[in-house]
Amino acid sequence: MNAIEISGLNWKYSGKDQPALKDINLSICENTFVGIIGSNESGKTTLVSCIKGLIPENYSGVYKGEVKLFGKSIKECSTVDIARTVGMVFSDPDAQFTSMSVEEEIAFGLENMGLPVSEIKERIEWVSRLTSIESLLEKPPYDLSGGQKQRIAIASIIAMKPRIIILDEPTSMLDPFAKDNIFSLLQTMKRELKVTIIVVEHNIEKIAELADQIILVSDGRVEKIGESQGFFDDIEFIESHSVKVPEAIKFIQRLYKEKGLCGSAPVRFDEIKKAAEELLGK
Amino acid sequence: MAVERKMQKTIIGFVPYQSPIYALHPLVRLVIFLVTGFIPLFVEIPEVNILFLIAIIGLFIYSKVDLKKLKMYMPMVFTVGLFIFVTYLFFPIAKGEKILLYQLGAVKLYYNSIMWATCIYFRIIALLFASIFYFSTNRERDMLIAFRSLKMPFVATYFLGLSLRATGIFMEDYQIIREAEQARGLDVSDLSFVGKIKHFSMYMIPLFTLSIRRCEEISVGLYSKGTVISNKIDGRKRPDYLMSKNPVTQKDIFYSAAIVLFFLAFCSLQVFGGVFSLDNSPINIAILKLLKGG
Amino acid sequence: MESEAGFLSTDKIIEVKGLTYCYSDGTKALEDINIDFYKGQFIAFIGQNGCGKTTFSKCLNGIFKPTEGKILVNGLDTALPRINKQLVENIGYVFQNPDHQLFNNSVYDEIAYAPRNLKLNEEQVRERVLVASKISGVSEGLFEEHPFFLVKGLRQRIAIASILSLKPRVIIVDEPTTGQDYKQSIEVMEFLKMLNEELGHTIIIVTHEMDIVAQYAKRVVVMNDGKVLTDGTVKEVFANPELLEQANVKPPQITRLAQALKSYGFKNNVISFDEMCEQWESRV
């Protein structure tokens, strides 16, 4: 089943001359891990805001086309329905943390769903184990690092058990160690949860590692959509949209070409290494 | 760095990580605060307030509050003192019989003023330490639990919590802005007092810029979590996880009631019997005897 | 460690001797740091958050005063009282978020703010503003605009211009590429490179982006737990992944690939795609 179906979507923020999204058509299967890449201001965030229903609900502008979640148009869904179907994590860890302790932060979303206290308790236990934040539950926000806050923001969304989780540049404000931590959490989510995950990210290396499917957005259009292996075959095309192809991928493609191999070169680091060893061994 | 710290930072100050006082429910702690905060208002005798102060310091030690952290309040203790004594020096009150001690031109130094200033001063200091004690043993969430235990509506406590959180972010930003300004050649020590105030108003621009940008993010974030700011959800009472973890037991109610009763008894001693009026102060009586006798 | 690219000149611009810094709550943030920086270097501070790199850079700038030890910037002791005015002409600090440092009502006042603090006359101030805004690509047409309403990239350039108007010899930039895409990162870094190579400013960047470090920095200082873990040229530092791991830092992907393929004749200090290809070709 398709988790998301977008057809003929156009969106222009009021007061802007140019539309932010132009004629978007795409469908995303249930339980896939999707990476959305593209330069700043290309429309990535606007696109996920449409999936989340923040557009047209919270912004004014001109909206054309349709977004369907699990076959149901978002126009027919109530805001509460959407909130429960689609969870969203933003990039600023501070702005997402509105309670005075981690536990309350996770409980808050669940209270809003009207769940009984016993269920809230169970979910907090489950999610804190899944995201390894058991030791943080009592802490106030100013005792946490940015990476920890982001981990909690993700946990509080997972606890609500949405069928789609969107993460909008979840690591852009974190240091590399914290970034790696968040990416390994995403790996865990991919493995453990039956959920569609959409990540907007600048870190192409990590997207190549994790995503089943990648979407390249540029100037309000979907320029390319496809599986991660083979996505970067046309380096020039990708880089012409201000997205840098990771150098290890470039290198293995170069090896493939020189050796006259057909088919797409791998994009995940371990596979690149293995392929390079085989090619160099010959 | 891995240095073991005993005190944990809060927005207002520091609280100990471990303390025997945490065994008490936040509601009981709030009641203690209210009572200890009001007692000095009913006591005029400075000696009693000093005893009260010593008792509070005892509580600090019992609660394992790091007394070194209290140093930051010392300037306040001195300023308050200075302010009160100067006020009473220049605007002497006319209560009871005036006893002139010293005269310098138009400034007349009366014994009553000094005694009354001392009395007010120790009242305020006692009150101040009672509040410092509360904020040194209660985290923000404890305050929220206490307010909710008092059946304050969810919406009110929610906004209180949100504003506490906002204050924290605001103060972090303020710190960075000051550093940024220093990096551009401003020497705060060069500025006059008025200059400093003027400068503070300049900070308002970036502080509000940041707040406005954050506000949008926070509201979108809350919206996307399906936040319902109401006491009812789907027609039923809103679940309250925090309170379910910290329920008010009969023991807590008993403690609170006992403390309140003690307070009422204490107050009535003053209100009906005037037990703690300045006239009953042994030191006051002794000095007056000396002055009149001599 | 006195090797080629990292140490172009022998003129010391910053000397750090036995620097220890403690926060007001007594936590030790930096411990016994001894390091010199030379004129014209392009330096990157790396390490995970909380390792002390930001604190260290704020010490250099005199925002934080050493608890123990001494920092001399162009011979000036940062701990002296009322040194700030002289110090800022030698060392400037650009904060990560432009919103933290823009507090004037117009772009012109913003850039003029620092030179006015130096008590220059209005004519000199104007000259400085014109030069600084020209270098950083802020057009004169924007002078009357309110910084609040401009886009983020432009606000960042104004933030840099407002430091450049001090003509500092050393410029510290905190996370210049955070939140920027590939093209914008290159733009900012090329601009810093120009300041370094053409105008002779010593540049210190505090960053997390190893690709950027590999491409632009000449000297890398890795910090961990309040101490300098290692210090050297980009190649020297990235060639030692075990040491970097202590600081939770990973070399760029291409370097890691070369290191993984070591047994096939790749060197462990490859830092770019071109170099990787070169080594492969020389193998064939």
JSON list of N, CA and C in Angstrom, two decimals, chain C residues 5-6 41-45 189 203 205 207 211-221 232-235 238 271:
[
{"chain": "C", "resi": 5, "resn": "ALA", "atom": "N", "xyz": [53.13, 23.08, 4.89]},
{"chain": "C", "resi": 5, "resn": "ALA", "atom": "CA", "xyz": [52.03, 24.02, 4.70]},
{"chain": "C", "resi": 5, "resn": "ALA", "atom": "C", "xyz": [51.52, 24.69, 5.96]},
{"chain": "C", "resi": 6, "resn": "GLY", "atom": "N", "xyz": [51.50, 23.98, 7.06]},
{"chain": "C", "resi": 6, "resn": "GLY", "atom": "CA", "xyz": [50.88, 24.52, 8.26]},
{"chain": "C", "resi": 6, "resn": "GLY", "atom": "C", "xyz": [51.60, 25.71, 8.86]},
{"chain": "C", "resi": 41, "resn": "GLN", "atom": "N", "xyz": [48.26, 31.72, 9.05]},
{"chain": "C", "resi": 41, "resn": "GLN", "atom": "CA", "xyz": [47.81, 30.33, 9.04]},
{"chain": "C", "resi": 41, "resn": "GLN", "atom": "C", "xyz": [46.30, 30.23, 8.84]},
{"chain": "C", "resi": 42, "resn": "PHE", "atom": "N", "xyz": [45.87, 29.09, 8.32]},
{"chain": "C", "resi": 42, "resn": "PHE", "atom": "CA", "xyz": [44.45, 28.77, 8.24]},
{"chain": "C", "resi": 42, "resn": "PHE", "atom": "C", "xyz": [44.25, 27.54, 9.12]},
{"chain": "C", "resi": 43, "resn": "ILE", "atom": "N", "xyz": [43.64, 27.77, 10.30]},
{"chain": "C", "resi": 43, "resn": "ILE", "atom": "CA", "xyz": [43.62, 26.74, 11.33]},
{"chain": "C", "resi": 43, "resn": "ILE", "atom": "C", "xyz": [42.19, 26.26, 11.57]},
{"chain": "C", "resi": 44, "resn": "ALA", "atom": "N", "xyz": [42.05, 24.97, 11.80]},
{"chain": "C", "resi": 44, "resn": "ALA", "atom": "CA", "xyz": [40.73, 24.43, 12.17]},
{"chain": "C", "resi": 44, "resn": "ALA", "atom": "C", "xyz": [40.82, 23.80, 13.55]},
{"chain": "C", "resi": 45, "resn": "PHE", "atom": "N", "xyz": [39.85, 24.14, 14.43]},
{"chain": "C", "resi": 45, "resn": "PHE", "atom": "CA", "xyz": [39.72, 23.46, 15.73]},
{"chain": "C", "resi": 45, "resn": "PHE", "atom": "C", "xyz": [38.65, 22.40, 15.56]},
{"chain": "C", "resi": 189, "resn": "MET", "atom": "N", "xyz": [33.49, 29.35, 2.57]},
{"chain": "C", "resi": 189, "resn": "MET", "atom": "CA", "xyz": [34.87, 28.93, 2.75]},
{"chain": "C", "resi": 189, "resn": "MET", "atom": "C", "xyz": [35.80, 29.61, 1.75]},
{"chain": "C", "resi": 203, "resn": "ILE", "atom": "N", "xyz": [43.24, 32.90, 9.95]},
{"chain": "C", "resi": 203, "resn": "ILE", "atom": "CA", "xyz": [41.86, 32.44, 10.12]},
{"chain": "C", "resi": 203, "resn": "ILE", "atom": "C", "xyz": [41.83, 31.22, 11.03]},
{"chain": "C", "resi": 205, "resn": "ILE", "atom": "N", "xyz": [38.96, 28.47, 12.22]},
{"chain": "C", "resi": 205, "resn": "ILE", "atom": "CA", "xyz": [37.56, 28.05, 12.18]},
{"chain": "C", "resi": 205, "resn": "ILE", "atom": "C", "xyz": [37.34, 26.95, 13.22]},
{"chain": "C", "resi": 207, "resn": "THR", "atom": "N", "xyz": [34.93, 23.92, 13.76]},
{"chain": "C", "resi": 207, "resn": "THR", "atom": "CA", "xyz": [33.99, 23.25, 12.86]},
{"chain": "C", "resi": 207, "resn": "THR", "atom": "C", "xyz": [33.84, 21.77, 13.14]},
{"chain": "C", "resi": 211, "resn": "ASP", "atom": "N", "xyz": [35.07, 17.31, 5.79]},
{"chain": "C", "resi": 211, "resn": "ASP", "atom": "CA", "xyz": [35.35, 17.56, 4.37]},
{"chain": "C", "resi": 211, "resn": "ASP", "atom": "C", "xyz": [35.87, 18.99, 4.18]},
{"chain": "C", "resi": 212, "resn": "ILE", "atom": "N", "xyz": [35.25, 19.91, 4.90]},
{"chain": "C", "resi": 212, "resn": "ILE", "atom": "CA", "xyz": [35.66, 21.31, 4.82]},
{"chain": "C", "resi": 212, "resn": "ILE", "atom": "C", "xyz": [37.08, 21.47, 5.36]},
{"chain": "C", "resi": 213, "resn": "VAL", "atom": "N", "xyz": [37.36, 20.82, 6.47]},
{"chain": "C", "resi": 213, "resn": "VAL", "atom": "CA", "xyz": [38.69, 20.88, 7.06]},
{"chain": "C", "resi": 213, "resn": "VAL", "atom": "C", "xyz": [39.72, 20.36, 6.06]},
{"chain": "C", "resi": 214, "resn": "ALA", "atom": "N", "xyz": [39.43, 19.20, 5.46]},
{"chain": "C", "resi": 214, "resn": "ALA", "atom": "CA", "xyz": [40.36, 18.59, 4.51]},
{"chain": "C", "resi": 214, "resn": "ALA", "atom": "C", "xyz": [40.62, 19.51, 3.34]},
{"chain": "C", "resi": 215, "resn": "GLN", "atom": "N", "xyz": [39.56, 20.21, 2.91]},
{"chain": "C", "resi": 215, "resn": "GLN", "atom": "CA", "xyz": [39.70, 21.02, 1.70]},
{"chain": "C", "resi": 215, "resn": "GLN", "atom": "C", "xyz": [40.36, 22.37, 1.96]},
{"chain": "C", "resi": 216, "resn": "TYR", "atom": "N", "xyz": [40.13, 22.97, 3.12]},
{"chain": "C", "resi": 216, "resn": "TYR", "atom": "CA", "xyz": [40.57, 24.35, 3.30]},
{"chain": "C", "resi": 216, "resn": "TYR", "atom": "C", "xyz": [41.64, 24.58, 4.36]},
{"chain": "C", "resi": 217, "resn": "ALA", "atom": "N", "xyz": [41.60, 23.83, 5.45]},
{"chain": "C", "resi": 217, "resn": "ALA", "atom": "CA", "xyz": [42.52, 24.17, 6.54]},
{"chain": "C", "resi": 217, "resn": "ALA", "atom": "C", "xyz": [43.93, 23.72, 6.21]},
{"chain": "C", "resi": 218, "resn": "LYS", "atom": "N", "xyz": [44.89, 24.43, 6.78]},
{"chain": "C", "resi": 218, "resn": "LYS", "atom": "CA", "xyz": [46.28, 24.04, 6.61]},
{"chain": "C", "resi": 218, "resn": "LYS", "atom": "C", "xyz": [46.78, 23.35, 7.88]},
{"chain": "C", "resi": 219, "resn": "ARG", "atom": "N", "xyz": [46.25, 23.80, 9.00]},
{"chain": "C", "resi": 219, "resn": "ARG", "atom": "CA", "xyz": [46.67, 23.23, 10.27]},
{"chain": "C", "resi": 219, "resn": "ARG", "atom": "C", "xyz": [45.44, 22.82, 11.06]},
{"chain": "C", "resi": 220, "resn": "VAL", "atom": "N", "xyz": [45.51, 21.67, 11.71]},
{"chain": "C", "resi": 220, "resn": "VAL", "atom": "CA", "xyz": [44.36, 21.18, 12.46]},
{"chain": "C", "resi": 220, "resn": "VAL", "atom": "C", "xyz": [44.73, 20.97, 13.92]},
{"chain": "C", "resi": 221, "resn": "VAL", "atom": "N", "xyz": [43.90, 21.49, 14.81]},
{"chain": "C", "resi": 221, "resn": "VAL", "atom": "CA", "xyz": [44.11, 21.28, 16.24]},
{"chain": "C", "resi": 221, "resn": "VAL", "atom": "C", "xyz": [42.94, 20.43, 16.73]},
{"chain": "C", "resi": 232, "resn": "GLY", "atom": "N", "xyz": [48.68, 19.45, 13.97]},
{"chain": "C", "resi": 232, "resn": "GLY", "atom": "CA", "xyz": [49.59, 19.27, 12.84]},
{"chain": "C", "resi": 232, "resn": "GLY", "atom": "C", "xyz": [48.92, 19.64, 11.53]},
{"chain": "C", "resi": 233, "resn": "THR", "atom": "N", "xyz": [49.54, 19.28, 10.42]},
{"chain": "C", "resi": 233, "resn": "THR", "atom": "CA", "xyz": [48.91, 19.56, 9.13]},
{"chain": "C", "resi": 233, "resn": "THR", "atom": "C", "xyz": [47.73, 18.62, 8.96]},
{"chain": "C", "resi": 234, "resn": "VAL", "atom": "N", "xyz": [46.87, 18.95, 8.01]},
{"chain": "C", "resi": 234, "resn": "VAL", "atom": "CA", "xyz": [45.68, 18.15, 7.78]},
{"chain": "C", "resi": 234, "resn": "VAL", "atom": "C", "xyz": [46.06, 16.69, 7.54]},
{"chain": "C", "resi": 235, "resn": "LYS", "atom": "N", "xyz": [47.09, 16.49, 6.70]},
{"chain": "C", "resi": 235, "resn": "LYS", "atom": "CA", "xyz": [47.49, 15.13, 6.36]},
{"chain": "C", "resi": 235, "resn": "LYS", "atom": "C", "xyz": [48.00, 14.37, 7.58]},
{"chain": "C", "resi": 238, "resn": "PHE", "atom": "N", "xyz": [44.86, 13.56, 9.93]},
{"chain": "C", "resi": 238, "resn": "PHE", "atom": "CA", "xyz": [43.90, 12.56, 9.45]},
{"chain": "C", "resi": 238, "resn": "PHE", "atom": "C", "xyz": [44.55, 11.19, 9.23]},
{"chain": "C", "resi": 271, "resn": "ILE", "atom": "N", "xyz": [43.54, 12.87, 1.25]},
{"chain": "C", "resi": 271, "resn": "ILE", "atom": "CA", "xyz": [42.44, 13.72, 1.75]},
{"chain": "C", "resi": 271, "resn": "ILE", "atom": "C", "xyz": [41.53, 14.23, 0.64]}
]
